[in-house]
Amino acid sequence: VPIEEGKTLQTGITSTLHREDLAVIGTWGERNSKQSLGFYFLDINPFQEQPIKYFDFGQLSHYLDYLPSKRAERIKQNSQDDAKAGRIPNFMSYVMPFTVAEYSKGFILLAEVYTPVSSTSPYYSNPYYYNPYYSPYGFYPYNFYYPGMSRMYRPYMYNSTARNTNEIRTSSTSLISFSSDGKVNWDHSFKLDEMKMPGLEQVSDYVMKNDQIYFLYKKESDLKLKAISLQDGQALENIIKVKVSDPLDEIRSEKEFEGGVRQWQSDTFYVWGYQTVRNTTKEDRVRDVFYINKVVVK
């Protein structure tokens, strides 16, 4: 598949052939750049031409919602002007795609915007050096795979340097829906409280139910939810506490870098973490607890 001169495909996730369509979706940017200019879509069809469809961030409706509104509007206007003039846009950001899901109207990409903030690592210039799916055996064309999930390709070498806890701050989660032929159906996002992470790890996840999107992520012992209607775009945000096993348990603290959120099945998430709990009615008044909670969207 020919790639346009001056452009580089930085990441790519394949769909899992739940349907007959097979697609590769990921990020693109200028050559030698670690930041991305947008997303691309490639429909795999060996019997006809396979052009890559490129979308810059300014073409999306909600990707830029984590920025101040005036700046976001300015970037969108610049994107329109650049498209008319045939120029590559100049707004870039660090973004990592994590999953591609197939549904009746096409494909949904989940990606998260982040900022590398540490300069202590010798590999700081390469924000892709660490991933929870890192392979100690080096580089392989597909080194992200397990049953039921998509495959991911990243054209960067991983290094087994020690993780730095101030290394990544994740600020937003985006969902982009693509039709089977690569058009953008819609996009939505959830601005996060800057989540400090020890590496490039997925912070949030989502569930789709009855034309509603439910974003969920965990900030220590708080579960933060955003529900968005696909019909009219109306959004509602809420915060609930992680439930404890005993009503008399009092959460004293939660380890900042332990735990997370993942969609489990249909309308269900699972949430995990590591807490220090106090309960004066028990012999061990203070204890450390590893928990896994089931969270159901109703």
Coordinates of C-alpha atoms in Angstrom, one line a residue:
V1 CA 0.0 0.0 0.0
P2 CA 1.6 3.3 -1.0
I3 CA 2.1 5.9 1.7
E4 CA 2.1 9.6 0.8
E5 CA 5.5 11.3 0.7
G6 CA 6.3 13.1 3.9
K7 CA 3.9 11.0 6.0
T8 CA 4.6 8.1 8.3
L9 CA 2.2 5.6 9.8
Q10 CA 3.1 5.5 13.5
T11 CA 0.8 2.9 15.0
G12 CA -1.7 0.4 13.7
I13 CA -4.4 -1.9 15.0
T14 CA -6.1 -4.5 12.9
S15 CA -9.7 -5.5 13.3
T16 CA -10.4 -9.1 14.3
L17 CA -12.6 -10.4 11.4
H18 CA -15.8 -10.7 13.4
R19 CA -17.2 -9.5 10.1
E20 CA -15.9 -10.0 6.5
D21 CA -14.4 -6.5 6.6
L22 CA -10.8 -6.1 7.7
A23 CA -9.3 -2.7 8.5
V24 CA -6.2 -1.2 9.9
I25 CA -6.6 1.9 12.0
G26 CA -3.9 4.0 13.7
T27 CA -2.1 7.3 13.9
W28 CA 0.0 9.1 11.3
G29 CA 2.4 12.0 11.4
E30 CA 5.3 13.6 9.7
R31 CA 8.5 11.6 9.1
N32 CA 10.7 11.3 12.2
S33 CA 8.1 13.0 14.5
K34 CA 7.1 11.3 17.8
Q35 CA 3.8 13.3 17.9
S36 CA 0.8 12.6 15.7
L37 CA -1.1 14.7 13.3
G38 CA -4.2 12.5 13.1
F39 CA -5.7 9.1 12.5
Y40 CA -5.8 7.0 9.4
F41 CA -8.1 4.2 8.1
L42 CA -7.0 1.4 5.7
D43 CA -9.6 -1.0 4.2
I44 CA -7.9 -4.3 3.4
N45 CA -9.0 -5.6 0.0
P46 CA -6.4 -7.4 -2.1
F47 CA -8.7 -7.3 -5.2
Q48 CA -8.7 -3.5 -5.6
E49 CA -6.8 -0.4 -4.8
Q50 CA -6.3 0.2 -1.1
P51 CA -5.9 4.0 -0.5
I52 CA -5.2 5.2 3.0
K53 CA -7.7 7.7 4.3
Y54 CA -6.1 10.4 6.5
F55 CA -7.9 12.5 9.1
D56 CA -6.2 15.3 11.0
F57 CA -7.3 16.1 14.6
G58 CA -9.0 19.4 13.5
Q59 CA -11.4 17.4 11.3
L60 CA -12.9 15.7 14.3
S61 CA -15.8 17.2 16.3
H62 CA -14.7 16.4 19.9
Y63 CA -11.1 15.2 19.9
L64 CA -9.9 18.7 20.9
D65 CA -12.4 19.1 23.8
Y66 CA -9.6 18.7 26.3
L67 CA -8.1 22.0 25.1
P68 CA -9.5 25.6 25.9
S69 CA -12.5 26.2 23.6
K70 CA -11.0 29.1 21.7
R71 CA -7.8 27.2 20.9
A72 CA -9.8 24.2 19.8
E73 CA -11.9 26.4 17.4
R74 CA -8.7 28.0 16.0
I75 CA -7.2 24.6 15.3
K76 CA -10.3 23.4 13.5
Q77 CA -10.3 26.6 11.4
N78 CA -6.7 26.1 10.6
S79 CA -7.4 22.5 9.6
Q80 CA -10.0 23.7 7.1
D81 CA -7.7 26.3 5.7
D82 CA -4.8 23.7 5.4
A83 CA -7.1 21.2 3.6
K84 CA -8.2 23.8 1.0
A85 CA -4.5 24.8 0.4
G86 CA -3.3 21.2 0.3
R87 CA -1.1 21.6 3.3
I88 CA -0.3 19.2 6.1
P89 CA -1.8 20.7 9.3
N90 CA 0.6 21.9 12.0
F91 CA -1.3 20.8 15.2
M92 CA 0.3 17.7 16.7
S93 CA -0.3 15.8 19.9
Y94 CA 0.9 12.6 21.7
V95 CA -1.9 10.1 21.3
M96 CA -1.9 6.3 21.6
P97 CA -4.7 4.0 20.1
F98 CA -5.5 1.0 22.3
T99 CA -8.4 -0.9 20.9
V100 CA -10.5 -1.4 17.8
A101 CA -14.0 -2.9 18.2
E102 CA -16.4 -3.9 15.4
Y103 CA -20.1 -3.2 15.6
S104 CA -23.0 -3.0 13.2
K105 CA -22.1 0.3 11.7
G106 CA -18.4 -0.2 11.3
F107 CA -15.4 0.1 13.7
I108 CA -14.7 2.1 16.9
L109 CA -11.2 3.2 17.9
L110 CA -10.4 4.1 21.5
A111 CA -7.3 6.3 21.8
E112 CA -5.9 8.4 24.7
V113 CA -4.1 11.7 24.6
Y114 CA -1.0 11.9 26.9
T115 CA 2.1 14.0 27.7
P116 CA 5.5 12.5 28.6
V117 CA 6.7 14.6 31.5
S118 CA 9.9 13.1 32.7
S119 CA 13.4 14.0 31.4
T120 CA 15.3 11.6 33.7
S121 CA 15.0 8.5 31.4
P122 CA 17.6 8.1 28.6
Y123 CA 14.8 7.0 26.4
Y124 CA 12.6 10.0 27.1
S125 CA 12.8 11.1 23.5
N126 CA 10.9 7.9 22.5
P127 CA 7.6 7.9 24.4
Y128 CA 6.8 4.5 23.0
Y129 CA 9.6 2.7 24.9
Y130 CA 7.4 1.2 27.6
N131 CA 4.1 -0.7 27.2
P132 CA 2.4 -3.2 29.5
Y133 CA 2.6 -5.6 26.5
Y134 CA 6.3 -5.2 26.1
S135 CA 8.1 -8.2 24.7
P136 CA 11.4 -9.1 26.3
Y137 CA 12.3 -10.8 23.1
G138 CA 12.6 -7.6 21.1
F139 CA 10.8 -6.3 18.1
Y140 CA 8.2 -8.3 16.2
P141 CA 5.7 -7.1 13.6
Y142 CA 2.9 -8.0 15.9
N143 CA 3.8 -7.9 19.6
F144 CA 0.4 -6.9 21.0
Y145 CA -2.0 -9.8 20.8
Y146 CA -4.1 -12.0 22.9
P147 CA -7.4 -13.9 22.0
G148 CA -10.4 -11.7 21.4
M149 CA -8.4 -8.5 21.1
S150 CA -6.9 -6.6 18.2
R151 CA -3.3 -6.7 17.1
M152 CA -1.2 -3.7 17.4
Y153 CA 2.0 -2.7 15.4
R154 CA 4.3 0.0 16.5
P155 CA 7.4 0.9 14.4
Y156 CA 9.5 1.7 17.5
M157 CA 11.9 -0.4 19.5
Y158 CA 11.0 -1.0 23.2
N159 CA 13.7 -0.8 25.9
S160 CA 13.6 -2.5 29.3
T161 CA 14.7 0.6 31.2
A162 CA 13.2 1.2 34.7
R163 CA 9.8 2.9 34.8
N164 CA 9.6 6.4 36.1
T165 CA 6.4 7.3 38.0
N166 CA 6.2 10.8 36.6
E167 CA 6.6 9.7 33.0
I168 CA 3.1 9.9 31.4
R169 CA 0.1 12.1 32.1
T170 CA -3.1 11.0 30.3
S171 CA -5.5 13.9 29.8
S172 CA -8.2 12.7 27.5
T173 CA -9.9 9.6 26.0
S174 CA -11.4 9.7 22.5
L175 CA -13.7 7.3 20.6
I176 CA -13.9 7.6 16.8
S177 CA -16.5 5.6 14.9
F178 CA -15.5 4.7 11.3
S179 CA -17.9 3.2 8.7
S180 CA -16.8 0.1 6.9
D181 CA -15.4 2.2 4.0
G182 CA -13.5 4.5 6.3
K183 CA -15.7 7.6 6.8
V184 CA -15.9 9.1 10.3
N185 CA -19.5 8.5 11.6
W186 CA -18.9 10.4 14.8
D187 CA -16.4 11.0 17.6
H188 CA -16.7 11.8 21.3
S189 CA -14.2 12.3 24.1
F190 CA -13.9 12.5 27.9
K191 CA -11.5 15.0 29.5
L192 CA -9.7 13.3 32.4
D193 CA -8.2 14.7 35.6
E194 CA -4.5 14.4 34.4
M195 CA -3.8 10.8 35.3
K196 CA -0.1 10.2 36.2
M197 CA 0.9 6.8 34.9
P198 CA 4.2 4.8 35.1
G199 CA 4.1 4.1 31.4
L200 CA 1.8 4.1 28.3
E201 CA -1.2 2.3 29.8
Q202 CA -4.8 2.4 29.0
V203 CA -6.6 4.6 31.6
S204 CA -10.3 4.4 30.7
D205 CA -12.7 2.2 28.8
Y206 CA -16.3 2.4 27.5
V207 CA -19.5 0.6 27.0
M208 CA -22.1 1.2 24.3
K209 CA -25.7 0.5 25.2
N210 CA -29.0 1.7 23.7
D211 CA -27.4 4.5 21.6
Q212 CA -25.5 5.7 24.7
I213 CA -21.7 5.7 25.3
Y214 CA -20.5 5.3 28.9
F215 CA -16.9 6.3 29.6
L216 CA -15.4 5.1 32.9
Y217 CA -12.1 5.7 34.6
K218 CA -10.7 5.4 38.1
K219 CA -9.0 8.2 40.0
E220 CA -7.8 6.6 43.2
S221 CA -11.0 5.4 44.9
D222 CA -13.4 7.5 42.8
L223 CA -15.1 6.1 39.7
K224 CA -15.7 8.8 37.2
L225 CA -18.4 8.3 34.5
K226 CA -19.5 10.2 31.4
A227 CA -22.6 9.2 29.6
I228 CA -23.2 10.6 26.0
S229 CA -26.3 10.2 23.9
L230 CA -25.5 9.3 20.2
Q231 CA -28.9 10.8 19.3
D232 CA -28.4 14.4 20.4
G233 CA -24.9 14.5 21.9
Q234 CA -26.2 15.4 25.4
A235 CA -23.7 14.4 28.1
L236 CA -23.9 13.7 31.8
E237 CA -21.0 13.2 34.2
N238 CA -21.0 11.6 37.6
I239 CA -18.7 10.3 40.4
I240 CA -19.2 7.3 42.6
K241 CA -17.0 5.7 45.3
V242 CA -15.5 2.3 45.0
K243 CA -17.6 0.0 47.2
V244 CA -16.0 -1.8 50.1
S245 CA -16.8 -5.3 51.3
D246 CA -17.8 -4.2 54.8
P247 CA -20.0 -1.1 55.5
L248 CA -17.8 -0.3 58.4
D249 CA -14.6 -0.2 56.3
E250 CA -13.1 3.2 55.9
I251 CA -10.7 3.8 52.9
R252 CA -7.6 5.5 54.3
S253 CA -5.6 5.6 51.1
E254 CA -5.2 4.0 47.7
K255 CA -2.0 3.4 45.8
E256 CA -1.9 5.9 42.9
F257 CA -0.4 3.7 40.2
E258 CA -2.1 0.4 41.1
G259 CA -5.4 -0.5 39.4
G260 CA -7.5 0.5 36.5
V261 CA -10.8 0.0 34.5
R262 CA -11.6 -2.4 31.7
Q263 CA -14.8 -3.2 29.8
W264 CA -15.6 -6.9 30.6
Q265 CA -18.6 -8.1 28.7
S266 CA -21.7 -6.4 27.2
D267 CA -22.7 -3.6 29.7
T268 CA -20.2 -4.5 32.4
F269 CA -16.8 -3.1 33.5
Y270 CA -14.4 -4.5 36.1
V271 CA -12.4 -2.2 38.3
W272 CA -9.3 -3.1 40.4
G273 CA -7.0 -1.4 42.8
Y274 CA -5.0 -1.6 46.1
Q275 CA -6.3 0.1 49.2
T276 CA -5.4 0.7 52.8
V277 CA -8.6 0.1 54.8
R278 CA -9.4 0.9 58.5
N279 CA -12.1 -0.9 60.5
T280 CA -12.1 -0.5 64.3
T281 CA -14.5 -3.5 64.8
K282 CA -11.9 -6.0 63.5
E283 CA -8.7 -7.3 65.1
D284 CA -6.6 -6.1 62.3
R285 CA -7.8 -2.6 62.4
V286 CA -5.8 -1.4 59.4
R287 CA -5.2 -3.8 56.5
D288 CA -4.1 -3.6 52.9
V289 CA -6.7 -4.9 50.4
F290 CA -6.5 -5.8 46.7
Y291 CA -10.0 -5.5 45.3
I292 CA -11.8 -6.3 42.0
N293 CA -15.3 -4.7 41.6
K294 CA -17.9 -5.4 39.0
V295 CA -19.5 -2.2 37.6
V296 CA -22.8 -2.6 35.6
V297 CA -24.4 0.0 33.4
K298 CA -28.2 0.1 33.9

